[in-house]
Amino acid sequence: MSLVYASLQEQKKMIGHIDAWLEKAVAHAKAKSFDPAVLLAARLAPDQYPLLRQVQACCDTAKFAAAYLSGKAAPKHPDTEQTLDEIRARIKACLAFLDTLKPADFEGAESRLVELSFMPGKVIKGSDYLTEMALPNFYFHTTLVYEILRHNGVDLGKRDYIGSLSLRDK
Amino acid sequence: MSLVYASLQEQKKMIGHIDAWLEKAVAHAKAKSFDPAVLLAARLAPDQYPLLRQVQACCDTAKFAAAYLSGKAAPKHPDTEQTLDEIRARIKACLAFLDTLKPADFEGAESRLVELSFMPGKVIKGSDYLTEMALPNFYFHTTLVYEILRHNGVDLGKRDYIGSLSLRDK
């Protein structure tokens, strides 16, 4: 399995974690008798995305990385979500697209030239795009989703973030 | 250049960014007339590492990833830092170690079996270690360094986080 494909599989795993964190957030809000939608509008700096937009950003970063590196078209997911159920449906839609891609779709991905919409006239090599942009951005937004919830008292720990590891016996 | 080596080069670049964020933090504290050491003790959840420990974690994650994946011994950096100057010296020491490693040191890194001190009797394949543990952990702590400063009013933006990209003309 190529490291490009493995990185994207890991993003898929992390997006599944985000869904589990949101489930914990709903239970936390219920236990404390507040509307879970309050969390969707929570943010850690006034000029930064709130939780809902951070989840959209996680999905988009993973979706576009998978699309750009495989040469497949990314499905359109307009940012219309407003509720927890809607944002969890967005996660499902993102995962459904990622599930369509197979290891063979990423053959030659490291040397594929990627075009960035905000950089007309320029391209970036697939391996540079993955290491310099897609991965740092994906983990940035994922960590902020985790942290906004953590800051608001949702009972999350490092194990919820990392999840299971492919350990082997010595 | 292998994707393993490129990922570690990117971590080196990000640790350089962290140093620049700390410099901005010092300037911010001076402009607002508060002791910059206050920021070193700042945290976003009461049972989470404060800034100083987050920077140590960034350095350690990058150092151990480079060491485990190259088979080289990691230098010891005991967590004794207490001041901004000391934590910036730690960053320098970490970067100095990372600078000693060359692309050839990571030949076969993806299939190298890595031992984890907290998992006796188990090993993890280099590629799994990098994608499931080293990268998610590195960006977790890096994002928290960024976010603790951002939450406390230091003027940082996404450009400070991502830095320059290896763009090419079309």
PDB file of N, CA and C in Angstrom, chain A residues 58-93:
ATOM      1  N   CYS A  58     -12.519  19.849   7.565  1.00  0.00           N
ATOM      2  CA  CYS A  58     -11.905  18.506   7.633  1.00  0.00           C
ATOM      3  C   CYS A  58     -12.364  17.672   6.446  1.00  0.00           C
ATOM      4  N   CYS A  59     -13.678  17.658   6.233  1.00  0.00           N
ATOM      5  CA  CYS A  59     -14.239  16.859   5.136  1.00  0.00           C
ATOM      6  C   CYS A  59     -13.677  17.322   3.795  1.00  0.00           C
ATOM      7  N   ASP A  60     -13.661  18.635   3.587  1.00  0.00           N
ATOM      8  CA  ASP A  60     -13.190  19.162   2.302  1.00  0.00           C
ATOM      9  C   ASP A  60     -11.707  18.891   2.079  1.00  0.00           C
ATOM     10  N   THR A  61     -10.907  19.043   3.107  1.00  0.00           N
ATOM     11  CA  THR A  61      -9.467  18.814   2.940  1.00  0.00           C
ATOM     12  C   THR A  61      -9.228  17.368   2.510  1.00  0.00           C
ATOM     13  N   ALA A  62      -9.900  16.435   3.174  1.00  0.00           N
ATOM     14  CA  ALA A  62      -9.726  15.018   2.823  1.00  0.00           C
ATOM     15  C   ALA A  62     -10.281  14.722   1.431  1.00  0.00           C
ATOM     16  N   LYS A  63     -11.452  15.294   1.130  1.00  0.00           N
ATOM     17  CA  LYS A  63     -12.091  15.051  -0.173  1.00  0.00           C
ATOM     18  C   LYS A  63     -11.222  15.559  -1.319  1.00  0.00           C
ATOM     19  N   PHE A  64     -10.735  16.789  -1.175  1.00  0.00           N
ATOM     20  CA  PHE A  64      -9.937  17.363  -2.267  1.00  0.00           C
ATOM     21  C   PHE A  64      -8.574  16.676  -2.389  1.00  0.00           C
ATOM     22  N   ALA A  65      -7.979  16.291  -1.271  1.00  0.00           N
ATOM     23  CA  ALA A  65      -6.705  15.566  -1.356  1.00  0.00           C
ATOM     24  C   ALA A  65      -6.908  14.272  -2.135  1.00  0.00           C
ATOM     25  N   ALA A  66      -7.973  13.546  -1.814  1.00  0.00           N
ATOM     26  CA  ALA A  66      -8.246  12.278  -2.500  1.00  0.00           C
ATOM     27  C   ALA A  66      -8.524  12.519  -3.985  1.00  0.00           C
ATOM     28  N   ALA A  67      -9.274  13.582  -4.277  1.00  0.00           N
ATOM     29  CA  ALA A  67      -9.626  13.875  -5.675  1.00  0.00           C
ATOM     30  C   ALA A  67      -8.391  14.332  -6.458  1.00  0.00           C
ATOM     31  N   TYR A  68      -7.670  15.297  -5.939  1.00  0.00           N
ATOM     32  CA  TYR A  68      -6.518  15.845  -6.652  1.00  0.00           C
ATOM     33  C   TYR A  68      -5.441  14.788  -6.867  1.00  0.00           C
ATOM     34  N   LEU A  69      -5.231  13.945  -5.876  1.00  0.00           N
ATOM     35  CA  LEU A  69      -4.133  12.976  -5.978  1.00  0.00           C
ATOM     36  C   LEU A  69      -4.500  11.756  -6.821  1.00  0.00           C
ATOM     37  N   SER A  70      -5.815  11.542  -7.030  1.00  0.00           N
ATOM     38  CA  SER A  70      -6.233  10.407  -7.860  1.00  0.00           C
ATOM     39  C   SER A  70      -6.646  10.868  -9.252  1.00  0.00           C
ATOM     40  N   GLY A  71      -6.843  12.189  -9.410  1.00  0.00           N
ATOM     41  CA  GLY A  71      -7.309  12.698 -10.696  1.00  0.00           C
ATOM     42  C   GLY A  71      -8.809  12.528 -10.892  1.00  0.00           C
ATOM     43  N   LYS A  72      -9.526  12.094  -9.869  1.00  0.00           N
ATOM     44  CA  LYS A  72     -10.994  11.936  -9.947  1.00  0.00           C
ATOM     45  C   LYS A  72     -11.671  13.267  -9.603  1.00  0.00           C
ATOM     46  N   ALA A  73     -12.895  13.443 -10.101  1.00  0.00           N
ATOM     47  CA  ALA A  73     -13.644  14.655  -9.763  1.00  0.00           C
ATOM     48  C   ALA A  73     -14.176  14.543  -8.335  1.00  0.00           C
ATOM     49  N   ALA A  74     -14.088  15.635  -7.592  1.00  0.00           N
ATOM     50  CA  ALA A  74     -14.634  15.645  -6.233  1.00  0.00           C
ATOM     51  C   ALA A  74     -16.123  15.950  -6.299  1.00  0.00           C
ATOM     52  N   PRO A  75     -16.955  15.200  -5.563  1.00  0.00           N
ATOM     53  CA  PRO A  75     -18.391  15.532  -5.532  1.00  0.00           C
ATOM     54  C   PRO A  75     -18.581  16.896  -4.871  1.00  0.00           C
ATOM     55  N   LYS A  76     -19.641  17.585  -5.283  1.00  0.00           N
ATOM     56  CA  LYS A  76     -19.923  18.918  -4.698  1.00  0.00           C
ATOM     57  C   LYS A  76     -20.671  18.747  -3.381  1.00  0.00           C
ATOM     58  N   HIS A  77     -20.185  19.374  -2.341  1.00  0.00           N
ATOM     59  CA  HIS A  77     -20.866  19.375  -1.045  1.00  0.00           C
ATOM     60  C   HIS A  77     -20.993  20.823  -0.581  1.00  0.00           C
ATOM     61  N   PRO A  78     -22.059  21.529  -1.014  1.00  0.00           N
ATOM     62  CA  PRO A  78     -22.202  22.942  -0.621  1.00  0.00           C
ATOM     63  C   PRO A  78     -22.322  23.047   0.900  1.00  0.00           C
ATOM     64  N   ASP A  79     -21.749  24.088   1.448  1.00  0.00           N
ATOM     65  CA  ASP A  79     -21.699  24.229   2.918  1.00  0.00           C
ATOM     66  C   ASP A  79     -23.020  24.766   3.464  1.00  0.00           C
ATOM     67  N   THR A  80     -24.042  23.928   3.389  1.00  0.00           N
ATOM     68  CA  THR A  80     -25.378  24.385   3.798  1.00  0.00           C
ATOM     69  C   THR A  80     -25.793  23.834   5.168  1.00  0.00           C
ATOM     70  N   GLU A  81     -24.934  23.000   5.772  1.00  0.00           N
ATOM     71  CA  GLU A  81     -25.306  22.347   7.042  1.00  0.00           C
ATOM     72  C   GLU A  81     -25.495  23.372   8.166  1.00  0.00           C
ATOM     73  N   GLN A  82     -26.510  23.111   8.979  1.00  0.00           N
ATOM     74  CA  GLN A  82     -26.759  24.009  10.109  1.00  0.00           C
ATOM     75  C   GLN A  82     -26.975  23.259  11.418  1.00  0.00           C
ATOM     76  N   THR A  83     -27.271  21.975  11.317  1.00  0.00           N
ATOM     77  CA  THR A  83     -27.570  21.204  12.537  1.00  0.00           C
ATOM     78  C   THR A  83     -26.553  20.065  12.694  1.00  0.00           C
ATOM     79  N   LEU A  84     -26.560  19.469  13.868  1.00  0.00           N
ATOM     80  CA  LEU A  84     -25.687  18.328  14.115  1.00  0.00           C
ATOM     81  C   LEU A  84     -26.004  17.166  13.188  1.00  0.00           C
ATOM     82  N   ASP A  85     -27.290  16.894  12.977  1.00  0.00           N
ATOM     83  CA  ASP A  85     -27.648  15.799  12.070  1.00  0.00           C
ATOM     84  C   ASP A  85     -27.140  16.082  10.661  1.00  0.00           C
ATOM     85  N   GLU A  86     -27.269  17.341  10.231  1.00  0.00           N
ATOM     86  CA  GLU A  86     -26.819  17.696   8.879  1.00  0.00           C
ATOM     87  C   GLU A  86     -25.297  17.576   8.750  1.00  0.00           C
ATOM     88  N   ILE A  87     -24.567  17.993   9.771  1.00  0.00           N
ATOM     89  CA  ILE A  87     -23.103  17.926   9.658  1.00  0.00           C
ATOM     90  C   ILE A  87     -22.646  16.466   9.721  1.00  0.00           C
ATOM     91  N   ARG A  88     -23.391  15.647  10.466  1.00  0.00           N
ATOM     92  CA  ARG A  88     -23.037  14.219  10.486  1.00  0.00           C
ATOM     93  C   ARG A  88     -23.386  13.543   9.154  1.00  0.00           C
ATOM     94  N   ALA A  89     -24.403  14.048   8.468  1.00  0.00           N
ATOM     95  CA  ALA A  89     -24.721  13.534   7.127  1.00  0.00           C
ATOM     96  C   ALA A  89     -23.615  13.945   6.143  1.00  0.00           C
ATOM     97  N   ARG A  90     -23.060  15.144   6.323  1.00  0.00           N
ATOM     98  CA  ARG A  90     -21.947  15.608   5.481  1.00  0.00           C
ATOM     99  C   ARG A  90     -20.734  14.689   5.652  1.00  0.00           C
ATOM    100  N   ILE A  91     -20.476  14.305   6.899  1.00  0.00           N
ATOM    101  CA  ILE A  91     -19.383  13.364   7.176  1.00  0.00           C
ATOM    102  C   ILE A  91     -19.621  12.056   6.421  1.00  0.00           C
ATOM    103  N   LYS A  92     -20.840  11.560   6.476  1.00  0.00           N
ATOM    104  CA  LYS A  92     -21.196  10.308   5.772  1.00  0.00           C
ATOM    105  C   LYS A  92     -20.970  10.446   4.275  1.00  0.00           C
ATOM    106  N   ALA A  93     -21.374  11.588   3.708  1.00  0.00           N
ATOM    107  CA  ALA A  93     -21.218  11.809   2.265  1.00  0.00           C
ATOM    108  C   ALA A  93     -19.736  11.845   1.891  1.00  0.00           C
TER     109      ALA A  93
END
